[in-house]
Short mmCIF file of C-alpha atoms in Angstrom, two decimals:
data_model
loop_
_atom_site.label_atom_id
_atom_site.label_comp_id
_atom_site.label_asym_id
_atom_site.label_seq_id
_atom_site.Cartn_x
_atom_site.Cartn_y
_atom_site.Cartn_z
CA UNK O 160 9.57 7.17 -45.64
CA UNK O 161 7.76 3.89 -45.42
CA UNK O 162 10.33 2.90 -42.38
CA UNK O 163 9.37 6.23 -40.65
CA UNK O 164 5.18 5.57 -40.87
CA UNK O 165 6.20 1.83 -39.60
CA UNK O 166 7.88 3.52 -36.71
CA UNK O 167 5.26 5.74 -36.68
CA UNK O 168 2.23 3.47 -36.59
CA UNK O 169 3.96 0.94 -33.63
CA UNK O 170 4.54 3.72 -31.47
CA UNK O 171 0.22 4.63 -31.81
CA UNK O 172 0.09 0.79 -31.23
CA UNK O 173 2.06 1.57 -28.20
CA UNK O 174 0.07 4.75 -26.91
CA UNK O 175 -3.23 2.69 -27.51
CA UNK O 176 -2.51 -0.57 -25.70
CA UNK O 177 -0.96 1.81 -22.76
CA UNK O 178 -4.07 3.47 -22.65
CA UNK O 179 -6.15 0.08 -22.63
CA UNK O 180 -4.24 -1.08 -20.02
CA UNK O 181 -4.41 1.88 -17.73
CA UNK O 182 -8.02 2.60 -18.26
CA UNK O 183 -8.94 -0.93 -17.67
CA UNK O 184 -6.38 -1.44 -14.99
CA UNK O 185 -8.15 1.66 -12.99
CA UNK O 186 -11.45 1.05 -14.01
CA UNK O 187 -12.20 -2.55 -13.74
CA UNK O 188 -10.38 -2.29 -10.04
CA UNK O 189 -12.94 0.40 -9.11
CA UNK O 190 -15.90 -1.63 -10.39
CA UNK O 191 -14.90 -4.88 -8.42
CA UNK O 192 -13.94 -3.24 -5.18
CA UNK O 193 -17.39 -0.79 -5.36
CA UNK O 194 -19.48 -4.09 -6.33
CA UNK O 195 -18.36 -6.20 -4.10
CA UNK O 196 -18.20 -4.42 -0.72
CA UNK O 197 -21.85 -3.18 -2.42
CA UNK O 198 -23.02 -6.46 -2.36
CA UNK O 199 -21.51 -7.58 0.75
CA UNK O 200 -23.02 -4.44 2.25
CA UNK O 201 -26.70 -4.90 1.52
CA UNK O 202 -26.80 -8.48 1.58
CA UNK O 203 -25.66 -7.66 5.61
CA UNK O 204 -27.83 -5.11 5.82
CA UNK O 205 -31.14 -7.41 4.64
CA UNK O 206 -29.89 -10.37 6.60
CA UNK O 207 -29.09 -8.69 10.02
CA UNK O 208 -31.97 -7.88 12.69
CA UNK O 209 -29.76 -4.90 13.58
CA UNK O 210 -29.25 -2.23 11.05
CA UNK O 211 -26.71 -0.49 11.57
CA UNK O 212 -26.47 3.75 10.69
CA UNK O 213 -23.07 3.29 9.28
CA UNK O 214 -23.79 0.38 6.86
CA UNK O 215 -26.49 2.18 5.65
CA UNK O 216 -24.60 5.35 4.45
CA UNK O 217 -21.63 3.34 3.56
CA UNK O 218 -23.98 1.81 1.00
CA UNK O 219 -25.04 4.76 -0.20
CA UNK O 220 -21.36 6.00 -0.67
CA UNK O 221 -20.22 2.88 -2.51
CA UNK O 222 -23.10 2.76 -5.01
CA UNK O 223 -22.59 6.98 -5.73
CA UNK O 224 -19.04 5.67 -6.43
CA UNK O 225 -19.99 3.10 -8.53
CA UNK O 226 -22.12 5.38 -10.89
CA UNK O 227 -18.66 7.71 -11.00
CA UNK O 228 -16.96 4.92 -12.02
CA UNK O 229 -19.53 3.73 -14.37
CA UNK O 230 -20.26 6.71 -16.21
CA UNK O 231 -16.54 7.85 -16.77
CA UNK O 232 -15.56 4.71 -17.70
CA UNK O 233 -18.63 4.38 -20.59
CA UNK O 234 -17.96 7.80 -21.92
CA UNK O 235 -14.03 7.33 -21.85
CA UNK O 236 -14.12 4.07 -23.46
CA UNK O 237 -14.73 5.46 -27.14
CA UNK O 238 -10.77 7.13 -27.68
CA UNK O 239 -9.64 3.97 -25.77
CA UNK O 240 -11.08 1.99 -28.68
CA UNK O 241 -11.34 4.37 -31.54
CA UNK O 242 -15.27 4.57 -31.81
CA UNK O 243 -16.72 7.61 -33.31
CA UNK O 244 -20.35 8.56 -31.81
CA UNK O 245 -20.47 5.78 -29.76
CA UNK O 246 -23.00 6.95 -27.09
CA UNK O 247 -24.58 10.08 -29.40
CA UNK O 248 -26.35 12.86 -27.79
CA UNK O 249 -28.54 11.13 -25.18
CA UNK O 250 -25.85 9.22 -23.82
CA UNK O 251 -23.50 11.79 -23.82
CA UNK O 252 -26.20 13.47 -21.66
CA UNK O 253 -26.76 10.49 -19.41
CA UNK O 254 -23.65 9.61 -18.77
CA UNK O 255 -21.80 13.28 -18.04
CA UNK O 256 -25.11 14.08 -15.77
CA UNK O 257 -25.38 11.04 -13.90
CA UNK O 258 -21.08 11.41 -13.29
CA UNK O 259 -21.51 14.95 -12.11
CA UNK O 260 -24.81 13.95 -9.95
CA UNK O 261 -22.68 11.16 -8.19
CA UNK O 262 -19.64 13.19 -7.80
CA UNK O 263 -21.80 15.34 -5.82
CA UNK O 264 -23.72 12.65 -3.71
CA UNK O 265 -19.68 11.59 -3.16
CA UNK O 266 -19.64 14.32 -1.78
CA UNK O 267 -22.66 14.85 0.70
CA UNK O 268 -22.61 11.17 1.49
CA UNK O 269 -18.94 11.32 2.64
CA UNK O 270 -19.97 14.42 4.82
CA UNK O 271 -22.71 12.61 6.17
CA UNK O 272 -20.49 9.54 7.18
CA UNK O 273 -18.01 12.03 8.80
CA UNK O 274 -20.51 13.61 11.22
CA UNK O 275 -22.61 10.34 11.92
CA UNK O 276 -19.18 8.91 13.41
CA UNK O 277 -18.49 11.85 15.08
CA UNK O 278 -21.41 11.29 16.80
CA UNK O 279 -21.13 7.82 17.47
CA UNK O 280 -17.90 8.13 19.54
CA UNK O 281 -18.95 11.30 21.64
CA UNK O 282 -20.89 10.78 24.64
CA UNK O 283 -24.38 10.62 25.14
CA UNK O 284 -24.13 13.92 27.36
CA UNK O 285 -22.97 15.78 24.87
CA UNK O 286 -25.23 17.88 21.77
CA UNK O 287 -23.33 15.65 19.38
CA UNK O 288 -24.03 12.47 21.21
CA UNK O 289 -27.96 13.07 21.71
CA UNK O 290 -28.21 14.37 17.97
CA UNK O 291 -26.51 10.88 16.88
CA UNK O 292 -29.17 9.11 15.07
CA UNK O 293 -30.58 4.91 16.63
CA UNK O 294 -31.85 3.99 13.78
CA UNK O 295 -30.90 3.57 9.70
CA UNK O 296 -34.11 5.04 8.63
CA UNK O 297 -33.52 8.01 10.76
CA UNK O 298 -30.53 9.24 8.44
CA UNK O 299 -33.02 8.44 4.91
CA UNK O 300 -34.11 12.05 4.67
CA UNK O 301 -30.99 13.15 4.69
CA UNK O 302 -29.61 10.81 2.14
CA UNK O 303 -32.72 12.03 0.41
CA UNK O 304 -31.61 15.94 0.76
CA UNK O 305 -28.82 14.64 -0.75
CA UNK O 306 -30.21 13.50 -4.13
CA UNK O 307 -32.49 16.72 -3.92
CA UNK O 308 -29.66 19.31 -3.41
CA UNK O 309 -27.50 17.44 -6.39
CA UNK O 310 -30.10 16.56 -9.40
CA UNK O 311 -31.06 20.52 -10.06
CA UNK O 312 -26.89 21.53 -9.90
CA UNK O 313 -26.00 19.74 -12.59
CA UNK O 314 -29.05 20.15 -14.94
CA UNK O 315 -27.44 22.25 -17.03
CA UNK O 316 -25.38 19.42 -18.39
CA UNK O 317 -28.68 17.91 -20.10
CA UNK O 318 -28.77 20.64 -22.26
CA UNK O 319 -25.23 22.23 -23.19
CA UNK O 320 -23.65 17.89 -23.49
CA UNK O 321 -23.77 16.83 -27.00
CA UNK O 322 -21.89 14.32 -29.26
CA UNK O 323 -19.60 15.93 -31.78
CA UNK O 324 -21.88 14.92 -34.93
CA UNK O 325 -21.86 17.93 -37.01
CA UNK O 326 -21.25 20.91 -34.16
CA UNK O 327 -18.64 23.43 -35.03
CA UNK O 328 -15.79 22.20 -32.87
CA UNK O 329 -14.40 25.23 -32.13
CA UNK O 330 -17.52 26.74 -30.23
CA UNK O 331 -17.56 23.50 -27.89
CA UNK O 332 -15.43 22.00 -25.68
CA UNK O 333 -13.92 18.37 -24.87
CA UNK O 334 -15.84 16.86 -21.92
CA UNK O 335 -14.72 13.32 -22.26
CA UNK O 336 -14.16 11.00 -25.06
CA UNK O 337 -16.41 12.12 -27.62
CA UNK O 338 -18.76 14.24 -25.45
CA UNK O 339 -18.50 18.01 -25.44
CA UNK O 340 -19.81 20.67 -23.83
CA UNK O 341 -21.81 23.64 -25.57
CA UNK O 342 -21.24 27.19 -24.99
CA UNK O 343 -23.58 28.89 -22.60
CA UNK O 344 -24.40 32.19 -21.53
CA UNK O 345 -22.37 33.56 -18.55
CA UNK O 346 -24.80 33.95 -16.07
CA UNK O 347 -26.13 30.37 -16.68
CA UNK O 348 -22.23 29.21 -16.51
CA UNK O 349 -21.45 31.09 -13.16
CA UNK O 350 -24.70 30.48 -11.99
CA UNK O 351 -24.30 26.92 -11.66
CA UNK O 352 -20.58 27.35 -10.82
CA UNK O 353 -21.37 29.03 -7.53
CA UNK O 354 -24.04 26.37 -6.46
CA UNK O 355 -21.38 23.90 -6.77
CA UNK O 356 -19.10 25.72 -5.07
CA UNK O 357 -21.30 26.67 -2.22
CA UNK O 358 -22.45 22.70 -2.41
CA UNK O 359 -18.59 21.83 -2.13
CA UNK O 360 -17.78 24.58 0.46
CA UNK O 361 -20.28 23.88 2.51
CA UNK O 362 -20.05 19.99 3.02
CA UNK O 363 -16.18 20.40 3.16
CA UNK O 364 -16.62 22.66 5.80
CA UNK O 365 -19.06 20.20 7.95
CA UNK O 366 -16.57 17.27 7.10
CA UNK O 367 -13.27 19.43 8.02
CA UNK O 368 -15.45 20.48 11.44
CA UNK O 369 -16.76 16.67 12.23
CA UNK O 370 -13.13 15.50 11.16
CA UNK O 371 -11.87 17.64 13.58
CA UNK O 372 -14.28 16.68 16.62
CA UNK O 373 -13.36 13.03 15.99
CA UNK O 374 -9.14 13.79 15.97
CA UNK O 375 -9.73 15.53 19.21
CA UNK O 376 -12.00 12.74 20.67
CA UNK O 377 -9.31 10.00 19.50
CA UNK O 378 -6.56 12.52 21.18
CA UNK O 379 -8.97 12.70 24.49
CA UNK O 380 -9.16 8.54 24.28
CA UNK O 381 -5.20 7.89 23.77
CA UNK O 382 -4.46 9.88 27.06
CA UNK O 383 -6.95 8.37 28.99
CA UNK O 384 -6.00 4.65 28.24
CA UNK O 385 -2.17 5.59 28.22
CA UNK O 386 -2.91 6.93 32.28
CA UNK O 387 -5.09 3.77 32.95
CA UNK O 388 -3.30 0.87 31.06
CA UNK O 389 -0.30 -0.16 29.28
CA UNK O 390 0.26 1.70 25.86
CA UNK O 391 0.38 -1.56 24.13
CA UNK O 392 -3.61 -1.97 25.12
CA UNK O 393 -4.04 1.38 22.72
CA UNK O 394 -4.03 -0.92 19.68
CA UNK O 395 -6.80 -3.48 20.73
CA UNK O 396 -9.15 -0.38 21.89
CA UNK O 397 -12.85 -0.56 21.07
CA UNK O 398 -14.26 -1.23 17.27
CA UNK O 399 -16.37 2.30 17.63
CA UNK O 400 -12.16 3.75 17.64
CA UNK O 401 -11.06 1.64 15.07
CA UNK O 402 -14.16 2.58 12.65
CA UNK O 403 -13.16 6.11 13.66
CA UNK O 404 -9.56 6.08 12.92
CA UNK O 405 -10.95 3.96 9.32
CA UNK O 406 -13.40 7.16 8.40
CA UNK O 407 -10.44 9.98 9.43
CA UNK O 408 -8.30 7.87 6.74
CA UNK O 409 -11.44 8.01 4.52
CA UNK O 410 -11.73 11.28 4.87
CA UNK O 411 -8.29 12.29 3.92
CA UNK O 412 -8.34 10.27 0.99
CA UNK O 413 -11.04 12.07 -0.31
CA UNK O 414 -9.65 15.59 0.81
CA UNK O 415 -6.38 14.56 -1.41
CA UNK O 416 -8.16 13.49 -4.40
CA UNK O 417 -10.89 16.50 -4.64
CA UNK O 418 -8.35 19.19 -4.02
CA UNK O 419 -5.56 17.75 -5.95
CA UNK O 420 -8.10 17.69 -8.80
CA UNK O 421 -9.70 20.88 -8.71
CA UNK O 422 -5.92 22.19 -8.63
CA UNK O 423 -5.12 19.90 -11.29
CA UNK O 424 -7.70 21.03 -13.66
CA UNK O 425 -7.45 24.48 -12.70
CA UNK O 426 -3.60 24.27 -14.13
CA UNK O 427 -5.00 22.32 -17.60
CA UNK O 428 -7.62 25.63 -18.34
CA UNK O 429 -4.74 27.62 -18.69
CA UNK O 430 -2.48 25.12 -20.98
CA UNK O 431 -2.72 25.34 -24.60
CA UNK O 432 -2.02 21.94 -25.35
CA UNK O 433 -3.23 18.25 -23.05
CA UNK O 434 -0.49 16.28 -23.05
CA UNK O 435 -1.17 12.01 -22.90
CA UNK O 436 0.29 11.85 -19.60
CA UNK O 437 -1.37 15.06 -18.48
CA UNK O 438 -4.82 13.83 -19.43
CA UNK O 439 -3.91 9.91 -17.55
CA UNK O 440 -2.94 12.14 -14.11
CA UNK O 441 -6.57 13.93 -14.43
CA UNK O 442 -8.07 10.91 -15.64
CA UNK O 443 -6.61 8.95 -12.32
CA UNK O 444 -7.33 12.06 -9.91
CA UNK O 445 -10.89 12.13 -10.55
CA UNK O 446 -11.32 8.40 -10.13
CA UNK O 447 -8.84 8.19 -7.64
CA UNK O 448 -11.47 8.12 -4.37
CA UNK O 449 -14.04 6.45 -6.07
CA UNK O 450 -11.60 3.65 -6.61
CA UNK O 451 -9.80 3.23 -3.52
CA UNK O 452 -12.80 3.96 -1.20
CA UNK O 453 -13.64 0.40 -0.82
CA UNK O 454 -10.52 -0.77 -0.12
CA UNK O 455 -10.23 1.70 3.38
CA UNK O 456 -13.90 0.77 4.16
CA UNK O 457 -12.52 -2.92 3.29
CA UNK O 458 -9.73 -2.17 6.26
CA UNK O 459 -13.01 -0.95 8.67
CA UNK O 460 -14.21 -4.51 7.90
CA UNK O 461 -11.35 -6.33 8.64
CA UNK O 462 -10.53 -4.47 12.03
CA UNK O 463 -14.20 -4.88 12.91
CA UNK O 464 -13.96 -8.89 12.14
CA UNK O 465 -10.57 -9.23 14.38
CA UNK O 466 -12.46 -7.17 17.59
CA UNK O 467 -15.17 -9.59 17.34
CA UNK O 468 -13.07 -12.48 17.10
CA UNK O 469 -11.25 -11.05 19.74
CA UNK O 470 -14.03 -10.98 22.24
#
């Protein structure tokens, strides 16, 4: 018996350094690459006389990843480590509403980068091209809409997240960790549902449509060089193609990782039992894009440094 709970006990030691390692591995890689290219970002945008549309949203993207990062990785440190009520109710709160808000500004912010490109690379005949915006401030409101469309969606969360203390477990719901979710009333469940599915339907329409626009603009530019020049000169085209071909990547990531996930979790409501390995893949799926953002906008940089070098 005693060999059996020895057996037992290392295989929990096991489970739980796996789990330290993995959460840390994917977490603390997220936090580094958002920080840094978040630093790099602003301390460019401050310094430079010229600033740039892009650099603006992209640092608006990286810091709505950050807080994703952040906030899952506070409220999923407690199971890691074995803490009981480690944030309590107003963390719980903070932490599950600030996630959702920033999932959502992921989302809008992504969309906005998509059709801001789109309309850098058309020309200035065209609607897109005269809609494109000459200055950062000009795109402010709209990073503004953003925060306005995604506080109210996700209000609900400030009132139906609470720490397990004393609630009856079997009227709530695991959330993360040790936050849970309360019961509501249907039509305040489906109620908020639809908004964020008309918020997600909507912005992954305009980001499938701007997408789109700048595939067939890259398809337009490829024939046209190939009939002037040598195809070997496609490679060292302009930055303004190389930033586009960066974003298309971007976009795809984030395409994988949002519908992967919403597939994901829609296959976990109707399993009885999480398995460890089941909750890592949904852990990794909704961090996924937040993590590995940087490293593709990292890429941008590095093409844009060679083309400049270049000239």
């Amino acid at each position: 018996m005693s060999l059996f709970l020895s057996a037992s006990s290392n295989v929990m030691l096991c489970i739980d350094l796996l789990q330290g390692i993995i959460f840390f591995s994917l977490t603390g890689l997220g936090i580094w690459g958002n920080t840094f290219l978040f630093v790099r970002y602003v301390y460019t945008f401050v310094m430079s006389s010229e600033k740039k549309v892009i650099d603006f949203i992209i640092i608006h993207l990286v810091f709505s990843n950050a807080i994703i990062i952040y906030s899952n990785g506070i409220r999923d440190i407690a199971p890691v480590f074995r803490f009981r009520n480690f944030l309590g109710s107003a963390g719980c709160k903070t932490v599950v509403y600030l996630g959702r808000v920033a999932r959502g500004l992921s989302i809008c912010t992504t969309c906005l980068l998509s059709v801001v490109q789109a309309m850098t690379i058309s020309p200035s005949t065209t609607l897109w091209g005269k809609l494109k915006p000459r200055t950062a401030w000009q795109v402010l409101p709209y990073l503004l809409l953003c925060w306005v469309i995604n506080l109210p969606i996700s209000s609900n969360l400030l009132f139906y997240v609470t720490a397990v203390g004393g609630v009856n477990r079997s009227t709530i719901r695991a959330y993360g960790g040790h936050c849970f979710l309360l019961a509501s009333r249907h039509t305040v469940r489906w109620l908020f549902l639809c908004l964020m599915a008309l918020r997600d339907v909507l912005f992954q329409g305009v980001m499938g449509w701007s997408s789109g626009h700048m595939a067939f603009r890259l398809y337009e530019h490829h024939k046209r060089v190939l009939y002037l020049h040598s195809s070997r000169l496609v490679v060292s085209s302009s930055p303004e193609i190389r930033a586009t071909v960066n974003i298309l990547v971007l976009m795809t990531c984030f395409l994988f990782f949002f519908w992967t996930d919403f597939m994901f979790s829609f296959y976990l409501g109707f399993m009885v039992a999480h398995g460890v390995a089941l909750l890592y893949v949904k852990f990794f799926l909704e961090l996924g894009y937040a993590v590995l953002s940087p490293f593709v906008l990292r890429s941008r940089d590095g093409c844009g440094a060679k083309a400049q070098n270049a000239h």
